[in-house]
Coordinates of C-alpha atoms and ligand atoms in Angstrom, one line a residue:
X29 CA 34.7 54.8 10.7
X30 CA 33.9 54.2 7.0
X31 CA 30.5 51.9 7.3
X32 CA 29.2 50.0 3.8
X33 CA 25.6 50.3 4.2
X34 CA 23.4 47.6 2.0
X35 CA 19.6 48.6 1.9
X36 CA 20.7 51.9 3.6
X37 CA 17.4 54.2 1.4
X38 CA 14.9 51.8 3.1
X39 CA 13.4 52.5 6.0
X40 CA 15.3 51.1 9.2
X41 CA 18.7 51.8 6.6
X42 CA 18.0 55.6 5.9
X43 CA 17.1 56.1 9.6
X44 CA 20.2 54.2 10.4
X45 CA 22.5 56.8 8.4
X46 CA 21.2 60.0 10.0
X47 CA 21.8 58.5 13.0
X48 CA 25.9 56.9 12.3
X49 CA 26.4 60.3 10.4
X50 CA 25.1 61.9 14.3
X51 CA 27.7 59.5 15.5
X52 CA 30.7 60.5 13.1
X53 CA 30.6 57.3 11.6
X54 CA 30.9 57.6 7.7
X55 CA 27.9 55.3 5.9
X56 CA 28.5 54.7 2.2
X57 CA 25.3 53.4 1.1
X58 CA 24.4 50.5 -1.4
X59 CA 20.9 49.7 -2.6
X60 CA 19.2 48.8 -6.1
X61 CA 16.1 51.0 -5.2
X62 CA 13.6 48.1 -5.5
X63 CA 11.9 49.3 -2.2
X64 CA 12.9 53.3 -2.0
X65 CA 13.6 56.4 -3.6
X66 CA 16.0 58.0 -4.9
X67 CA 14.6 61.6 -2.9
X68 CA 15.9 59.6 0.8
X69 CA 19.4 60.7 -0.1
X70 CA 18.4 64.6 -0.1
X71 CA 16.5 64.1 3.2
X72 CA 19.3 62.3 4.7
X73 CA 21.5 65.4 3.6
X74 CA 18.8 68.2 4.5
X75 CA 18.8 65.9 8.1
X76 CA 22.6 65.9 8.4
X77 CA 24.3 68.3 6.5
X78 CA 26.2 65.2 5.1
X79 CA 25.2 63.7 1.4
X80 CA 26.7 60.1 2.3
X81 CA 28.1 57.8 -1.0
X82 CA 25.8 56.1 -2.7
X83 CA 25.9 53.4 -5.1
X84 CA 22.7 51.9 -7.2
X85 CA 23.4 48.3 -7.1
X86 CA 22.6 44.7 -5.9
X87 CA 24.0 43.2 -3.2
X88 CA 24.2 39.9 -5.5
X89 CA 26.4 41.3 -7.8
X90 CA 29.7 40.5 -6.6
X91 CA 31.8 42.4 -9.3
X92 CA 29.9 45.5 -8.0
X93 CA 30.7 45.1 -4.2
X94 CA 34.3 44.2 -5.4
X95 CA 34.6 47.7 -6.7
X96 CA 32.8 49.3 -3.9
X97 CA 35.0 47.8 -1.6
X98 CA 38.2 48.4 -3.4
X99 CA 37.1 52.3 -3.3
X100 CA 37.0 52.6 0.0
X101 CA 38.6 51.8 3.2
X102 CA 35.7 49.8 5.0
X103 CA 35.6 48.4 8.4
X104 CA 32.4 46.9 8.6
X105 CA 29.2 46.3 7.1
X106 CA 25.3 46.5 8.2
X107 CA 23.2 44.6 6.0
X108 CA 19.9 45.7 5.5
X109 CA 19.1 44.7 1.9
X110 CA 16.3 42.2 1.4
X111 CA 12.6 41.3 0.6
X112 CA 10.4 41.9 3.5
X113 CA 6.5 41.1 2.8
X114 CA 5.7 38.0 4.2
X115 CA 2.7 37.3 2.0
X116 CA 4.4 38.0 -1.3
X117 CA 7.3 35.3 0.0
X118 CA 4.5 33.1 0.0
X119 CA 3.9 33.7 -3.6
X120 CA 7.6 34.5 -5.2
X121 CA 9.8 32.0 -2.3
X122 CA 12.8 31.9 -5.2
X123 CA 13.1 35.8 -5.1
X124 CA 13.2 35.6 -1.4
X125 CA 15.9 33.0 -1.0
X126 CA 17.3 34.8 -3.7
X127 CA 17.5 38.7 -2.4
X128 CA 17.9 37.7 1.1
X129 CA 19.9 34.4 1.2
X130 CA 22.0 34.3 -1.8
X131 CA 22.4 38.0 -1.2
X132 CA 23.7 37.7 2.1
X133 CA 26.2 35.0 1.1
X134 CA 27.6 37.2 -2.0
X135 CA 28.5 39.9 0.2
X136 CA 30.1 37.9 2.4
X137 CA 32.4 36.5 -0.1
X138 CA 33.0 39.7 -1.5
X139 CA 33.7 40.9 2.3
X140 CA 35.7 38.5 2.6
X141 CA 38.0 39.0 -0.3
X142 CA 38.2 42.4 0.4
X143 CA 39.4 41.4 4.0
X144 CA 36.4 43.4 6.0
X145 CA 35.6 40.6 8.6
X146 CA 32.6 42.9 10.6
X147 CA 29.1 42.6 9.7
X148 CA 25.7 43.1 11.4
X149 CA 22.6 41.3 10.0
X150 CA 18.8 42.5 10.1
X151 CA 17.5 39.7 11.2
X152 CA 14.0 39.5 12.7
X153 CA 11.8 38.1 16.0
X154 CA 9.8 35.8 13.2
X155 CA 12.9 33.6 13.8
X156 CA 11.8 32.9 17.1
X157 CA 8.2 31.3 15.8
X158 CA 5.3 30.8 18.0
X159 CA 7.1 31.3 21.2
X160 CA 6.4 29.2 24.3
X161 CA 7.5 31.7 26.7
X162 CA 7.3 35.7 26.7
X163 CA 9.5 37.6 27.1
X164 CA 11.3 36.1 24.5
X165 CA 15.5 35.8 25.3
X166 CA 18.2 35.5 22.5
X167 CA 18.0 31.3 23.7
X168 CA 14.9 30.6 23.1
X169 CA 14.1 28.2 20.6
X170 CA 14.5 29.2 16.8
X171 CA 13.8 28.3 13.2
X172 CA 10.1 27.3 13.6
X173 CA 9.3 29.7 11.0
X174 CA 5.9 30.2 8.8
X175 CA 7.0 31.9 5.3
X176 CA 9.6 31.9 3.2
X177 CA 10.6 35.6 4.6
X178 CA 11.0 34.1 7.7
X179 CA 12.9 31.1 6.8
X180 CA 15.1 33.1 4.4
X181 CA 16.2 35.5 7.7
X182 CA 16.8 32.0 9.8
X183 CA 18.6 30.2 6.9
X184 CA 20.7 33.2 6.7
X185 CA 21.5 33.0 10.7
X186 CA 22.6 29.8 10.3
X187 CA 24.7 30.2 7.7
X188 CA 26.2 32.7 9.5
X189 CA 26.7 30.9 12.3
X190 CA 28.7 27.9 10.3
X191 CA 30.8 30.5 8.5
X192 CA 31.6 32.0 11.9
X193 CA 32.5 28.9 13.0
X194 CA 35.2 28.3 9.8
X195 CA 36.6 32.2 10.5
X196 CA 36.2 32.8 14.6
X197 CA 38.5 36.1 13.7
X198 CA 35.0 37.8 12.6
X199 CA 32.6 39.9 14.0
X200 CA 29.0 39.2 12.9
X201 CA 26.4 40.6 15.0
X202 CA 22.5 39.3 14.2
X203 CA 20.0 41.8 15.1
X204 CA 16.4 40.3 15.7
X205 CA 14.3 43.1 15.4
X206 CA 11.0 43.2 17.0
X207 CA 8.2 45.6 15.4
X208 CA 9.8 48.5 14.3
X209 CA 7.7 51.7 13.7
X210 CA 7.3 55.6 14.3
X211 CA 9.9 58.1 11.9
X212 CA 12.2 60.6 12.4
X213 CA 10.7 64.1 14.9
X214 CA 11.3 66.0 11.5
X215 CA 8.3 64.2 9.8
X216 CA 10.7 64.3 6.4
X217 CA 11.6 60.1 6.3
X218 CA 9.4 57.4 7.1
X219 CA 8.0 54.2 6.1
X220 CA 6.7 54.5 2.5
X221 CA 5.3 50.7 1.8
X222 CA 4.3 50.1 -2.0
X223 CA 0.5 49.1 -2.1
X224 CA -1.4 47.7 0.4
X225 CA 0.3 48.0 3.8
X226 CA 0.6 44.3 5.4
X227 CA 1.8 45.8 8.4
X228 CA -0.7 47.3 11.2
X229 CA 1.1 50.9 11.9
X230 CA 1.7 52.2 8.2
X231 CA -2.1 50.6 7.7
X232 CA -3.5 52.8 10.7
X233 CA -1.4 55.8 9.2
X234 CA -2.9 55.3 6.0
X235 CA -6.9 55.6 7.6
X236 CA -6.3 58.1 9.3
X237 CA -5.0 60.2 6.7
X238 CA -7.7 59.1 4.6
X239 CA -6.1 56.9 2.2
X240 CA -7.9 54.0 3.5
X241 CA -11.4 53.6 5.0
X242 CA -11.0 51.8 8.1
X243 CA -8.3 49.2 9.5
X244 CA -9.3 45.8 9.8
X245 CA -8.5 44.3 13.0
X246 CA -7.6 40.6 12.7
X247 CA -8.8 38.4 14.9
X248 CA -9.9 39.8 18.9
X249 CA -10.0 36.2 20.7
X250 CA -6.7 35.3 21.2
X251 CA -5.7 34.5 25.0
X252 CA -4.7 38.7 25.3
X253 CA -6.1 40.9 27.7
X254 CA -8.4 42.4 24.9
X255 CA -7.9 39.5 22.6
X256 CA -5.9 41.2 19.8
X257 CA -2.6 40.6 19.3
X258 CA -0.3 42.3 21.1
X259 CA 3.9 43.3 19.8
X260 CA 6.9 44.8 21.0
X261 CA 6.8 47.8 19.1
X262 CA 10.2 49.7 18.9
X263 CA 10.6 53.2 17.5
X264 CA 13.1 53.2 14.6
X265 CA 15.2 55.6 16.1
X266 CA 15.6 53.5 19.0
X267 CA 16.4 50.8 16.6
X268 CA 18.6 52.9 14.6
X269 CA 20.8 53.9 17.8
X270 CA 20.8 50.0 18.5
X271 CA 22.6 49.6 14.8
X272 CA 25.5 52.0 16.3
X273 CA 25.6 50.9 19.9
X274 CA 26.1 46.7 18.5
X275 CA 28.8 48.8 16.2
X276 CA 31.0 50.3 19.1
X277 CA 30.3 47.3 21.5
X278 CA 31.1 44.3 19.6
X279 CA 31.1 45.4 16.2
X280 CA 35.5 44.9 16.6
X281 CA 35.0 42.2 18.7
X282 CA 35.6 38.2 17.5
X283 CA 32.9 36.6 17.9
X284 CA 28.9 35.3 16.5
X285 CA 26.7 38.0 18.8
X286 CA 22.8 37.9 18.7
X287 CA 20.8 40.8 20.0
X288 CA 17.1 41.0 20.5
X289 CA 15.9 44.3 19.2
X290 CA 13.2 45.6 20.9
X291 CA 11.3 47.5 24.0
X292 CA 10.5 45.1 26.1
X293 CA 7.0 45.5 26.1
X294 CA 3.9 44.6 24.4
X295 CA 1.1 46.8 23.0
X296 CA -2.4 45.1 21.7
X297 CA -3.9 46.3 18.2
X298 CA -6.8 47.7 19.9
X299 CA -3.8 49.9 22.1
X300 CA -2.2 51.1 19.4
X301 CA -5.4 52.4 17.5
X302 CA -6.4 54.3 20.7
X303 CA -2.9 55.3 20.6
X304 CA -2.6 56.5 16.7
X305 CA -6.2 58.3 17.4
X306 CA -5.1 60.6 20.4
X307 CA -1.7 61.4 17.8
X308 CA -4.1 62.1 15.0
X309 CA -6.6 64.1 17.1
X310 CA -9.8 61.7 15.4
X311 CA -10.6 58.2 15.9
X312 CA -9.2 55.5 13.8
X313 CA -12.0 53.8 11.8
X314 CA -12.1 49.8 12.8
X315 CA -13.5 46.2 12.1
X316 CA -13.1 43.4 13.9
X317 CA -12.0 40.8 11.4
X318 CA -11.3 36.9 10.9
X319 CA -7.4 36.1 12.3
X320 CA -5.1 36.6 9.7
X321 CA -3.0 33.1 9.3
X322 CA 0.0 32.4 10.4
X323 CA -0.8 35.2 12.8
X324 CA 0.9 34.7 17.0
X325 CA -0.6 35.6 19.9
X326 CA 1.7 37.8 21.7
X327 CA 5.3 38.5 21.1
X328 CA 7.5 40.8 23.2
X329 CA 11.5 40.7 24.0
X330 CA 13.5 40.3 26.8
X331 CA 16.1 43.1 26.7
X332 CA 18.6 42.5 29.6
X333 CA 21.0 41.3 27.0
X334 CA 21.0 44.2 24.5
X335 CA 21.2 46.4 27.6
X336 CA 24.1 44.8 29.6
X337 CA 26.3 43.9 26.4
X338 CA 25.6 47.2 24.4
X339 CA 24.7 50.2 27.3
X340 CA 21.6 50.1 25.0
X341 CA 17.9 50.2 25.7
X342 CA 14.7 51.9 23.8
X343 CA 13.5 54.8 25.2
X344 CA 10.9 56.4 23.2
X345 CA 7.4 56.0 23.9
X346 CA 4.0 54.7 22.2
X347 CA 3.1 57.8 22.0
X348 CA 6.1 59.0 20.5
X349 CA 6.1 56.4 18.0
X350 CA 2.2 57.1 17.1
X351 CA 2.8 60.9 16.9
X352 CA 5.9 61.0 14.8
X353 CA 4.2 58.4 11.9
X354 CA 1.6 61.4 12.4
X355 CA 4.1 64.0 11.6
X356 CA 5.3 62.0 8.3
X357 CA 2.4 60.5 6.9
X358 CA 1.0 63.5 7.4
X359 CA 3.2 65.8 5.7
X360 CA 3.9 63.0 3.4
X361 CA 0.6 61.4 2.7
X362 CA 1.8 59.6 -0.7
X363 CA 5.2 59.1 1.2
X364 CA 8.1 60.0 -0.9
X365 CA 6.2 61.3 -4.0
Ligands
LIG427 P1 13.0 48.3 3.2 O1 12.4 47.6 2.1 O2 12.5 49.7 3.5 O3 14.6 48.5 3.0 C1 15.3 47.5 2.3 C2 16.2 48.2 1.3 O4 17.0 47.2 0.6 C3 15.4 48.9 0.2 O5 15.8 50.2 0.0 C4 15.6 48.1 -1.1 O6 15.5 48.9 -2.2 C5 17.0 47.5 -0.8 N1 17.2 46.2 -1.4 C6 16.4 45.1 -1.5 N2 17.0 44.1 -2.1 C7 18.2 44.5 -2.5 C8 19.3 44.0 -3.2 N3 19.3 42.7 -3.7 N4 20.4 44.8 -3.5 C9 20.5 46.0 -3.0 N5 19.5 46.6 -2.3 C10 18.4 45.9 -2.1 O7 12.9 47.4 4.5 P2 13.2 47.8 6.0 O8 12.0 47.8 6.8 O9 14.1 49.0 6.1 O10 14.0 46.5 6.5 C11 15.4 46.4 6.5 C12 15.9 45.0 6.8 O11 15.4 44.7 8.1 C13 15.3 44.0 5.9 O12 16.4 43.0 5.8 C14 14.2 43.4 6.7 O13 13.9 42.0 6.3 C15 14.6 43.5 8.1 N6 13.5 43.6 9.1 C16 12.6 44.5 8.9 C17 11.5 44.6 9.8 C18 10.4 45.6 9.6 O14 9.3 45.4 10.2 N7 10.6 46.7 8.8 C19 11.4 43.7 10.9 C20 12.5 42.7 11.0 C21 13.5 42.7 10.1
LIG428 C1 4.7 40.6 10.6 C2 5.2 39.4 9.9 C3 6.6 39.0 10.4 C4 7.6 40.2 10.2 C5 7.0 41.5 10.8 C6 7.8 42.7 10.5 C7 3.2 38.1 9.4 C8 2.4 36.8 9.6 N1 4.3 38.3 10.2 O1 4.7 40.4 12.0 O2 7.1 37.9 9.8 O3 8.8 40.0 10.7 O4 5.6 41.7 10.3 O5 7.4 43.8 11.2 O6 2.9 38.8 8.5 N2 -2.8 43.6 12.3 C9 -4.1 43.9 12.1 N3 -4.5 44.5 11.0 C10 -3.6 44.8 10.0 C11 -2.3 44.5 10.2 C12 -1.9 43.9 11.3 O7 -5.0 43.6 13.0 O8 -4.1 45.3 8.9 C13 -2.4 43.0 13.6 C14 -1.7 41.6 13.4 O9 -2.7 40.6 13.5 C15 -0.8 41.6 14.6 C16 -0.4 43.1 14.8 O10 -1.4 43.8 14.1 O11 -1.5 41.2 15.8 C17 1.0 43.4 14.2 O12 1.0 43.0 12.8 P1 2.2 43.3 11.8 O13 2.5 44.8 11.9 O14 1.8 42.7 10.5 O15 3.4 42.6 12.5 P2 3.6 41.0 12.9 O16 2.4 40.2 12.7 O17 4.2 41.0 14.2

């Protein structure tokens, strides 16, 4: 099965290919390399044994996905192209609603046009807010977001859920990801963020591999059992196999389907640095800081639905997820350089 890939040389997206390529399913990947490298493409073939297609483009130019689409015969689409740091939404909200909404609703057209009526979206727990109740289900209460990245991934669910609604024939699959870390056993891809890190594991990676001095830990007196905050965090190859179970389970099926991505369980900050340490062999380098804003509590999924609907569930381990960052940012300490 021939797969059109959008944002398939980030970091969920390159995963996602080694894994579909595992699976016999053919990814051709488009991406305008704002957030990767080039290099991904030779790991995913030194991984595989498979160099997939690869187009540099943008997901907003629809002349472009008209001629990737009249290249090849496509059956469905996972779209992983977007903006993704919260903070610089903040500042730039027009790129944002650019890249992620208008993107979203160009490649449906073009999809559209070229008659492929299967897509899965990245979409992300920030949908969900602050929730009132953990663990969080696929009905509880969206759209209470805090930033324009999270208001661009709802806007997009709901645009997707009108358009759905006007062609019932499709298939398009949301995919509300929880925290996704860890990299592939090899320790040759991985999350490579630009600059500062916003995120907590890429941060910790960075200290202990000396990059950065020590982690500041935002906030410890929230109602938690050691007052950090505490996330679902899902290894990305667990996420990655979640991509190609939603594909065989409902990815021909009619229909608007919403999965929560994630473990099931939550993890405090203080957790995962003890965590990261025993990985790294040293101890991670801490401060306890101010909360950062906009900051929740505690977020974690429910994933009976996932599980029953798609025969999937994560199984890797905190300390899987802590020792293969090891492994990469390790043997990669300037990531993909
Ligand atoms: P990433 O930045 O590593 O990958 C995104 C890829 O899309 C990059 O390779 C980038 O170059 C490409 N891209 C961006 N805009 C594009 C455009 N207009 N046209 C073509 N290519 C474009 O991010 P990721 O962590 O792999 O995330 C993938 C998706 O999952 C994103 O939509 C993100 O919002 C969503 N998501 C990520 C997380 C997370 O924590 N990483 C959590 C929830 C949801
Ligand atoms: C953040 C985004 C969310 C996005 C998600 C993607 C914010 C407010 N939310 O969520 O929209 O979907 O990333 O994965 O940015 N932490 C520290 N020190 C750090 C970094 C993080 O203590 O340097 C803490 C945070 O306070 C939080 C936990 O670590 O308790 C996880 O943070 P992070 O990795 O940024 O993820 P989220 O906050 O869940």
């Amino acid at each position: 099965m021939k797969v059109l890939v959008t944002g398939g040389m980030g970091y969920i997206g390159s995963h996602t290919c080694v894994q579909m390529i595992k699976a016999n399913m053919e990814p051709i990947i488009i991406d305008n390399l704002c957030n990767s490298k080039l290099m991904v493409l030779d790991r995913i073939e030194a991984l595989t044994g498979v160099r997939p297609t690869f187009y540099q483009g943008d997901v907003r130019d629809e002349a472009f996905l008209d001629k990737v689409f009249s290249e090849h015969d496509i059956q469905a689409v996972i779209h992983f192209a977007g903006l993704k740091a919260v903070g610089e939404s903040v500042s730039k909200p027009l790129e944002y609603y650019d890249n992620n909404v208008n993107g979203s609703l160009v490649l449906v057209r073009a999809m559209r046009k070229a008659g492929v009526k299967s897509i899965v979206f990245s979409s992300s727990a920030t949908v969900y807010g602050d929730p009132e109740v953990v663990p969080i289900t696929e009905s509880s209460p969206v759209g209470a977001t805090t930033n324009p990245y999270g208001r661009s991934k709802y806007m997009v669910e709901e645009c997707f859920s009108d358009f759905y609604k006007a062609q019932p024939d499709w298939s398009i699959t949301l995919l509300r990801y929880f925290n996704p870390v860890g990299a592939h056993p090899s320790g040759t891809m991985g999350e490579d963020p630009q600059g500062i890190p916003n995120n907590l594991m890429p941060f910790i990676a960075q200290v202990a591999v000396g990059r950065r001095e020590k982690l500041s830990v935002f906030g410890d007196d929230y109602s938690t059992p050691d007052g950090t905050g505490v996330r679902d965090y899902i290894h990305v190859m667990d996420l990655a196999d979640g991509h190609i179970a939603a594909l065989n389970a409902v990815g021909q099926k009619e229909g608007l389907h919403i999965y929560n991505l994630g473990t099931g369980n939550g993890s405090s900050v203080l957790e995962m640095v003890e965590a990261f340490g025993e990985a790294c062999g040293k101890p991670v380098s801490y401060e306890i800081c101010p909360r950062r804003p906009g900051d929740i509590a505690e977020c974690w999924a429910s994933t009976a639905k996932a599980e029953k609907d798609l025969g999937w569930k994560a199984t890797r381990t905190i300390a899987e997820m802590t020792a293969d960052t090891w492994n990469w940012q390790s043997k990669n300490p300037e990531g993909y350089k």
